[in-house]
GROMACS .gro file of N, CA and C in nm:
model
  303
    1MET      N    1 -18.203  -8.685   9.141
    1MET     CA    2 -18.067  -8.637   9.163
    1MET      C    3 -17.973  -8.721   9.079
    2SER      N    4 -17.875  -8.657   9.021
    2SER     CA    5 -17.778  -8.728   8.939
    2SER      C    6 -17.654  -8.764   9.021
    3VAL      N    7 -17.568  -8.843   8.960
    3VAL     CA    8 -17.442  -8.881   9.023
    3VAL      C    9 -17.351  -8.759   9.029
    4VAL      N   10 -17.283  -8.741   9.141
    4VAL     CA   11 -17.192  -8.628   9.160
    4VAL      C   12 -17.050  -8.680   9.171
    5ASP      N   13 -16.962  -8.628   9.087
    5ASP     CA   14 -16.820  -8.660   9.097
    5ASP      C   15 -16.760  -8.566   9.201
    6LEU      N   16 -16.736  -8.617   9.321
    6LEU     CA   17 -16.694  -8.532   9.432
    6LEU      C   18 -16.556  -8.471   9.409
    7ALA      N   19 -16.462  -8.548   9.357
    7ALA     CA   20 -16.328  -8.495   9.331
    7ALA      C   21 -16.333  -8.384   9.227
    8GLU      N   22 -16.409  -8.406   9.122
    8GLU     CA   23 -16.422  -8.304   9.017
    8GLU      C   24 -16.491  -8.178   9.070
    9THR      N   25 -16.594  -8.195   9.150
    9THR     CA   26 -16.665  -8.081   9.208
    9THR      C   27 -16.572  -8.001   9.298
   10ALA      N   28 -16.496  -8.068   9.383
   10ALA     CA   29 -16.402  -7.999   9.473
   10ALA      C   30 -16.293  -7.929   9.394
   11ALA      N   31 -16.241  -7.995   9.291
   11ALA     CA   32 -16.133  -7.936   9.210
   11ALA      C   33 -16.181  -7.810   9.138
   12GLY      N   34 -16.309  -7.805   9.105
   12GLY     CA   35 -16.365  -7.691   9.033
   12GLY      C   36 -16.404  -7.573   9.121
   13LEU      N   37 -16.390  -7.586   9.251
   13LEU     CA   38 -16.427  -7.476   9.341
   13LEU      C   39 -16.326  -7.362   9.327
   14PRO      N   40 -16.372  -7.237   9.343
   14PRO     CA   41 -16.284  -7.122   9.320
   14PRO      C   42 -16.169  -7.107   9.420
   15ALA      N   43 -16.186  -7.162   9.540
   15ALA     CA   44 -16.081  -7.147   9.642
   15ALA      C   45 -16.087  -7.265   9.737
   16ALA      N   46 -15.971  -7.297   9.795
   16ALA     CA   47 -15.966  -7.400   9.898
   16ALA      C   48 -16.048  -7.355  10.018
   17TRP      N   49 -16.103  -7.451  10.090
   17TRP     CA   50 -16.185  -7.430  10.208
   17TRP      C   51 -16.315  -7.355  10.178
   18SER      N   52 -16.349  -7.345  10.050
   18SER     CA   53 -16.477  -7.286  10.009
   18SER      C   54 -16.567  -7.404   9.973
   19SER      N   55 -16.659  -7.438  10.061
   19SER     CA   56 -16.738  -7.559  10.042
   19SER      C   57 -16.852  -7.537   9.942
   20HIS      N   58 -16.895  -7.649   9.883
   20HIS     CA   59 -17.010  -7.651   9.792
   20HIS      C   60 -17.114  -7.743   9.853
   21ARG      N   61 -17.232  -7.690   9.872
   21ARG     CA   62 -17.342  -7.770   9.928
   21ARG      C   63 -17.397  -7.862   9.821
   22LEU      N   64 -17.392  -7.992   9.850
   22LEU     CA   65 -17.440  -8.093   9.757
   22LEU      C   66 -17.589  -8.119   9.775
   23GLY      N   67 -17.638  -8.107   9.899
   23GLY     CA   68 -17.778  -8.132   9.926
   23GLY      C   69 -17.802  -8.159  10.073
   24LEU      N   70 -17.926  -8.194  10.103
   24LEU     CA   71 -17.967  -8.224  10.240
   24LEU      C   72 -18.004  -8.371  10.252
   25VAL      N   73 -17.971  -8.427  10.367
   25VAL     CA   74 -18.017  -8.560  10.405
   25VAL      C   75 -18.090  -8.538  10.536
   26GLY      N   76 -18.222  -8.538  10.531
   26GLY     CA   77 -18.298  -8.495  10.647
   26GLY      C   78 -18.264  -8.349  10.672
   27ALA      N   79 -18.227  -8.317  10.794
   27ALA     CA   80 -18.188  -8.179  10.826
   27ALA      C   81 -18.038  -8.154  10.804
   28ALA      N   82 -17.962  -8.260  10.779
   28ALA     CA   83 -17.816  -8.247  10.766
   28ALA      C   84 -17.776  -8.201  10.627
   29CYS      N   85 -17.679  -8.111  10.622
   29CYS     CA   86 -17.625  -8.058  10.499
   29CYS      C   87 -17.499  -8.138  10.463
   30VAL      N   88 -17.489  -8.180  10.337
   30VAL     CA   89 -17.371  -8.252  10.287
   30VAL      C   90 -17.295  -8.157  10.195
   31LYS      N   91 -17.165  -8.135  10.228
   31LYS     CA   92 -17.083  -8.041  10.152
   31LYS      C   93 -16.952  -8.107  10.112
   32VAL      N   94 -16.892  -8.057  10.006
   32VAL     CA   95 -16.760  -8.103   9.964
   32VAL      C   96 -16.671  -7.980   9.950
   33LEU      N   97 -16.542  -7.999   9.978
   33LEU     CA   98 -16.446  -7.889   9.962
   33LEU      C   99 -16.308  -7.944   9.932
   34ARG      N  100 -16.225  -7.854   9.885
   34ARG     CA  101 -16.085  -7.884   9.857
   34ARG      C  102 -16.000  -7.824   9.968
   35MET      N  103 -15.913  -7.907  10.027
   35MET     CA  104 -15.824  -7.860  10.132
   35MET      C  105 -15.692  -7.816  10.068
   36ASP      N  106 -15.624  -7.722  10.133
   36ASP     CA  107 -15.488  -7.687  10.094
   36ASP      C  108 -15.399  -7.695  10.217
   37GLU      N  109 -15.279  -7.653  10.207
   37GLU     CA  110 -15.181  -7.670  10.316
   37GLU      C  111 -15.201  -7.573  10.431
   38LEU      N  112 -15.288  -7.473  10.416
   38LEU     CA  113 -15.301  -7.367  10.515
   38LEU      C  114 -15.391  -7.406  10.632
   39PRO      N  115 -15.367  -7.350  10.749
   39PRO     CA  116 -15.451  -7.379  10.866
   39PRO      C  117 -15.585  -7.304  10.858
   40VAL      N  118 -15.681  -7.350  10.936
   40VAL     CA  119 -15.811  -7.284  10.948
   40VAL      C  120 -15.835  -7.264  11.097
   41GLU      N  121 -15.884  -7.146  11.134
   41GLU     CA  122 -15.903  -7.109  11.274
   41GLU      C  123 -15.999  -7.203  11.347
   42GLU      N  124 -15.984  -7.205  11.479
   42GLU     CA  125 -16.067  -7.289  11.565
   42GLU      C  126 -16.213  -7.249  11.556
   43GLU      N  127 -16.298  -7.352  11.562
   43GLU     CA  128 -16.443  -7.331  11.563
   43GLU      C  129 -16.507  -7.444  11.642
   44SER      N  130 -16.634  -7.427  11.673
   44SER     CA  131 -16.713  -7.535  11.732
   44SER      C  132 -16.856  -7.519  11.682
   45HIS      N  133 -16.932  -7.626  11.692
   45HIS     CA  134 -17.068  -7.627  11.638
   45HIS      C  135 -17.165  -7.681  11.744
   46GLY      N  136 -17.291  -7.648  11.727
   46GLY     CA  137 -17.394  -7.691  11.821
   46GLY      C  138 -17.435  -7.835  11.806
   47ALA      N  139 -17.392  -7.900  11.697
   47ALA     CA  140 -17.425  -8.041  11.673
   47ALA      C  141 -17.300  -8.113  11.625
   48THR      N  142 -17.300  -8.244  11.636
   48THR     CA  143 -17.187  -8.324  11.588
   48THR      C  144 -17.168  -8.301  11.439
   49GLU      N  145 -17.041  -8.297  11.397
   49GLU     CA  146 -17.003  -8.275  11.258
   49GLU      C  147 -16.924  -8.396  11.210
   50ALA      N  148 -16.956  -8.449  11.092
   50ALA     CA  149 -16.883  -8.562  11.034
   50ALA      C  150 -16.788  -8.509  10.928
   51LEU      N  151 -16.660  -8.553  10.936
   51LEU     CA  152 -16.557  -8.513  10.842
   51LEU      C  153 -16.503  -8.639  10.775
   52LEU      N  154 -16.525  -8.654  10.645
   52LEU     CA  155 -16.484  -8.772  10.569
   52LEU      C  156 -16.379  -8.732  10.467
   53VAL      N  157 -16.259  -8.786  10.479
   53VAL     CA  158 -16.151  -8.755  10.385
   53VAL      C  159 -16.161  -8.852  10.267
   54LEU      N  160 -16.192  -8.797  10.149
   54LEU     CA  161 -16.201  -8.880  10.029
   54LEU      C  162 -16.063  -8.911   9.974
   55ASP      N  163 -15.976  -8.812   9.975
   55ASP     CA  164 -15.837  -8.833   9.937
   55ASP      C  165 -15.753  -8.728  10.008
   56GLY      N  166 -15.629  -8.765  10.037
   56GLY     CA  167 -15.540  -8.671  10.105
   56GLY      C  168 -15.533  -8.695  10.254
   57LEU      N  169 -15.522  -8.584  10.328
   57LEU     CA  170 -15.501  -8.591  10.472
   57LEU      C  171 -15.559  -8.467  10.538
   58LEU      N  172 -15.634  -8.485  10.643
   58LEU     CA  173 -15.688  -8.375  10.723
   58LEU      C  174 -15.615  -8.374  10.856
   59GLU      N  175 -15.545  -8.264  10.885
   59GLU     CA  176 -15.471  -8.248  11.010
   59GLU      C  177 -15.551  -8.155  11.101
   60LEU      N  178 -15.604  -8.211  11.210
   60LEU     CA  179 -15.686  -8.135  11.303
   60LEU      C  180 -15.614  -8.115  11.435
   61GLU      N  181 -15.663  -8.016  11.509
   61GLU     CA  182 -15.633  -8.003  11.651
   61GLU      C  183 -15.768  -8.002  11.720
   62VAL      N  184 -15.792  -8.102  11.805
   62VAL     CA  185 -15.920  -8.119  11.873
   62VAL      C  186 -15.894  -8.117  12.023
   63ASN      N  187 -15.955  -8.021  12.091
   63ASN     CA  188 -15.930  -8.006  12.235
   63ASN      C  189 -15.780  -7.998  12.266
   64GLY      N  190 -15.706  -7.929  12.179
   64GLY     CA  191 -15.563  -7.910  12.202
   64GLY      C  192 -15.475  -8.028  12.165
   65ARG      N  193 -15.532  -8.134  12.108
   65ARG     CA  194 -15.454  -8.253  12.070
   65ARG      C  195 -15.455  -8.272  11.919
   66PRO      N  196 -15.342  -8.313  11.860
   66PRO     CA  197 -15.339  -8.337  11.715
   66PRO      C  198 -15.416  -8.464  11.678
   67VAL      N  199 -15.488  -8.456  11.567
   67VAL     CA  200 -15.562  -8.571  11.514
   67VAL      C  201 -15.538  -8.571  11.362
   68SER      N  202 -15.494  -8.684  11.308
   68SER     CA  203 -15.475  -8.700  11.164
   68SER      C  204 -15.584  -8.791  11.110
   69VAL      N  205 -15.653  -8.744  11.005
   69VAL     CA  206 -15.760  -8.822  10.942
   69VAL      C  207 -15.715  -8.848  10.798
   70ARG      N  208 -15.699  -8.975  10.763
   70ARG     CA  209 -15.642  -9.014  10.634
   70ARG      C  210 -15.750  -9.052  10.533
   71THR      N  211 -15.707  -9.073  10.410
   71THR     CA  212 -15.795  -9.115  10.301
   71THR      C  213 -15.884  -9.231  10.345
   72GLY      N  214 -16.014  -9.214  10.324
   72GLY     CA  215 -16.110  -9.319  10.358
   72GLY      C  216 -16.153  -9.321  10.503
   73GLU      N  217 -16.100  -9.229  10.584
   73GLU     CA  218 -16.136  -9.226  10.726
   73GLU      C  219 -16.238  -9.116  10.755
   74LEU      N  220 -16.318  -9.141  10.857
   74LEU     CA  221 -16.423  -9.049  10.901
   74LEU      C  222 -16.392  -9.008  11.044
   75TYR      N  223 -16.404  -8.879  11.072
   75TYR     CA  224 -16.387  -8.831  11.209
   75TYR      C  225 -16.513  -8.758  11.250
   76LEU      N  226 -16.568  -8.791  11.366
   76LEU     CA  227 -16.686  -8.723  11.418
   76LEU      C  228 -16.642  -8.626  11.526
   77VAL      N  229 -16.669  -8.498  11.504
   77VAL     CA  230 -16.638  -8.395  11.602
   77VAL      C  231 -16.763  -8.375  11.686
   78ALA      N  232 -16.755  -8.406  11.813
   78ALA     CA  233 -16.871  -8.396  11.902
   78ALA      C  234 -16.919  -8.251  11.912
   79ALA      N  235 -17.047  -8.236  11.932
   79ALA     CA  236 -17.107  -8.103  11.947
   79ALA      C  237 -17.034  -8.024  12.055
   80GLY      N  238 -17.006  -7.898  12.026
   80GLY     CA  239 -16.943  -7.809  12.122
   80GLY      C  240 -16.793  -7.825  12.137
   81THR      N  241 -16.732  -7.917  12.063
   81THR     CA  242 -16.589  -7.943  12.075
   81THR      C  243 -16.509  -7.844  11.990
   82PRO      N  244 -16.417  -7.770  12.052
   82PRO     CA  245 -16.333  -7.681  11.973
   82PRO      C  246 -16.237  -7.762  11.885
   83HIS      N  247 -16.229  -7.723  11.757
   83HIS     CA  248 -16.139  -7.791  11.664
   83HIS      C  249 -16.089  -7.691  11.560
   84ALA      N  250 -15.967  -7.714  11.515
   84ALA     CA  251 -15.905  -7.629  11.414
   84ALA      C  252 -15.831  -7.717  11.315
   85VAL      N  253 -15.808  -7.665  11.195
   85VAL     CA  254 -15.729  -7.736  11.096
   85VAL      C  255 -15.584  -7.690  11.108
   86ARG      N  256 -15.495  -7.787  11.125
   86ARG     CA  257 -15.352  -7.758  11.134
   86ARG      C  258 -15.292  -7.748  10.994
   87PRO      N  259 -15.178  -7.683  10.979
   87PRO     CA  260 -15.110  -7.678  10.849
   87PRO      C  261 -15.081  -7.819  10.798
   88GLY      N  262 -15.086  -7.835  10.666
   88GLY     CA  263 -15.052  -7.964  10.605
   88GLY      C  264 -15.170  -8.043  10.553
   89SER      N  265 -15.292  -7.997  10.577
   89SER     CA  266 -15.410  -8.067  10.525
   89SER      C  267 -15.415  -8.048  10.374
   90ARG      N  268 -15.457  -8.154  10.302
   90ARG     CA  269 -15.465  -8.146  10.157
   90ARG      C  270 -15.561  -8.254  10.107
   91GLY      N  271 -15.622  -8.230   9.992
   91GLY     CA  272 -15.710  -8.330   9.933
   91GLY      C  273 -15.855  -8.286   9.931
   92THR      N  274 -15.945  -8.384   9.934
   92THR     CA  275 -16.089  -8.360   9.922
   92THR      C  276 -16.158  -8.407  10.049
   93LEU      N  277 -16.245  -8.320  10.100
   93LEU     CA  278 -16.316  -8.345  10.226
   93LEU      C  279 -16.466  -8.332  10.206
   94VAL      N  280 -16.541  -8.427  10.261
   94VAL     CA  281 -16.687  -8.419  10.267
   94VAL      C  282 -16.725  -8.390  10.412
   95ILE      N  283 -16.812  -8.291  10.430
   95ILE     CA  284 -16.860  -8.252  10.562
   95ILE      C  285 -17.010  -8.278  10.568
   96VAL      N  286 -17.056  -8.340  10.676
   96VAL     CA  287 -17.200  -8.355  10.700
   96VAL      C  288 -17.227  -8.289  10.833
   97GLU      N  289 -17.314  -8.188  10.829
   97GLU     CA  290 -17.342  -8.109  10.951
   97GLU      C  291 -17.484  -8.055  10.948
   98LEU      N  292 -17.533  -8.022  11.064
   98LEU     CA  293 -17.660  -7.952  11.073
   98LEU      C  294 -17.635  -7.803  11.054
   99PRO      N  295 -17.721  -7.735  10.980
   99PRO     CA  296 -17.703  -7.591  10.963
   99PRO      C  297 -17.708  -7.518  11.097
  100GLU      N  298 -17.620  -7.419  11.112
  100GLU     CA  299 -17.620  -7.337  11.234
  100GLU      C  300 -17.742  -7.246  11.229
  101GLU      N  301 -17.807  -7.229  11.344
  101GLU     CA  302 -17.926  -7.143  11.347
  101GLU      C  303 -17.891  -7.007  11.396
   0.00000   0.00000   0.00000
């Protein structure tokens, strides 16, 4: 595997919130995406999801409460927890999650 420039990969994606799968670590999928200012509807997953902000800001609503995740910070969304992206998120995000079955 070669070195991946995450910022360049995210910037080259055709649309915001359209993730690119970088690979697998065990069963977990590692993805990168570009965030924009628009919200994303609520979702939940069967396994814990890791959200790592490489640059910018991720504005979440988790269980009805606002959560801000800044550059260099990691947020773990517990399995089954409803979460949505609030308006104002921007930058580059890495997601590590188990594929939904």
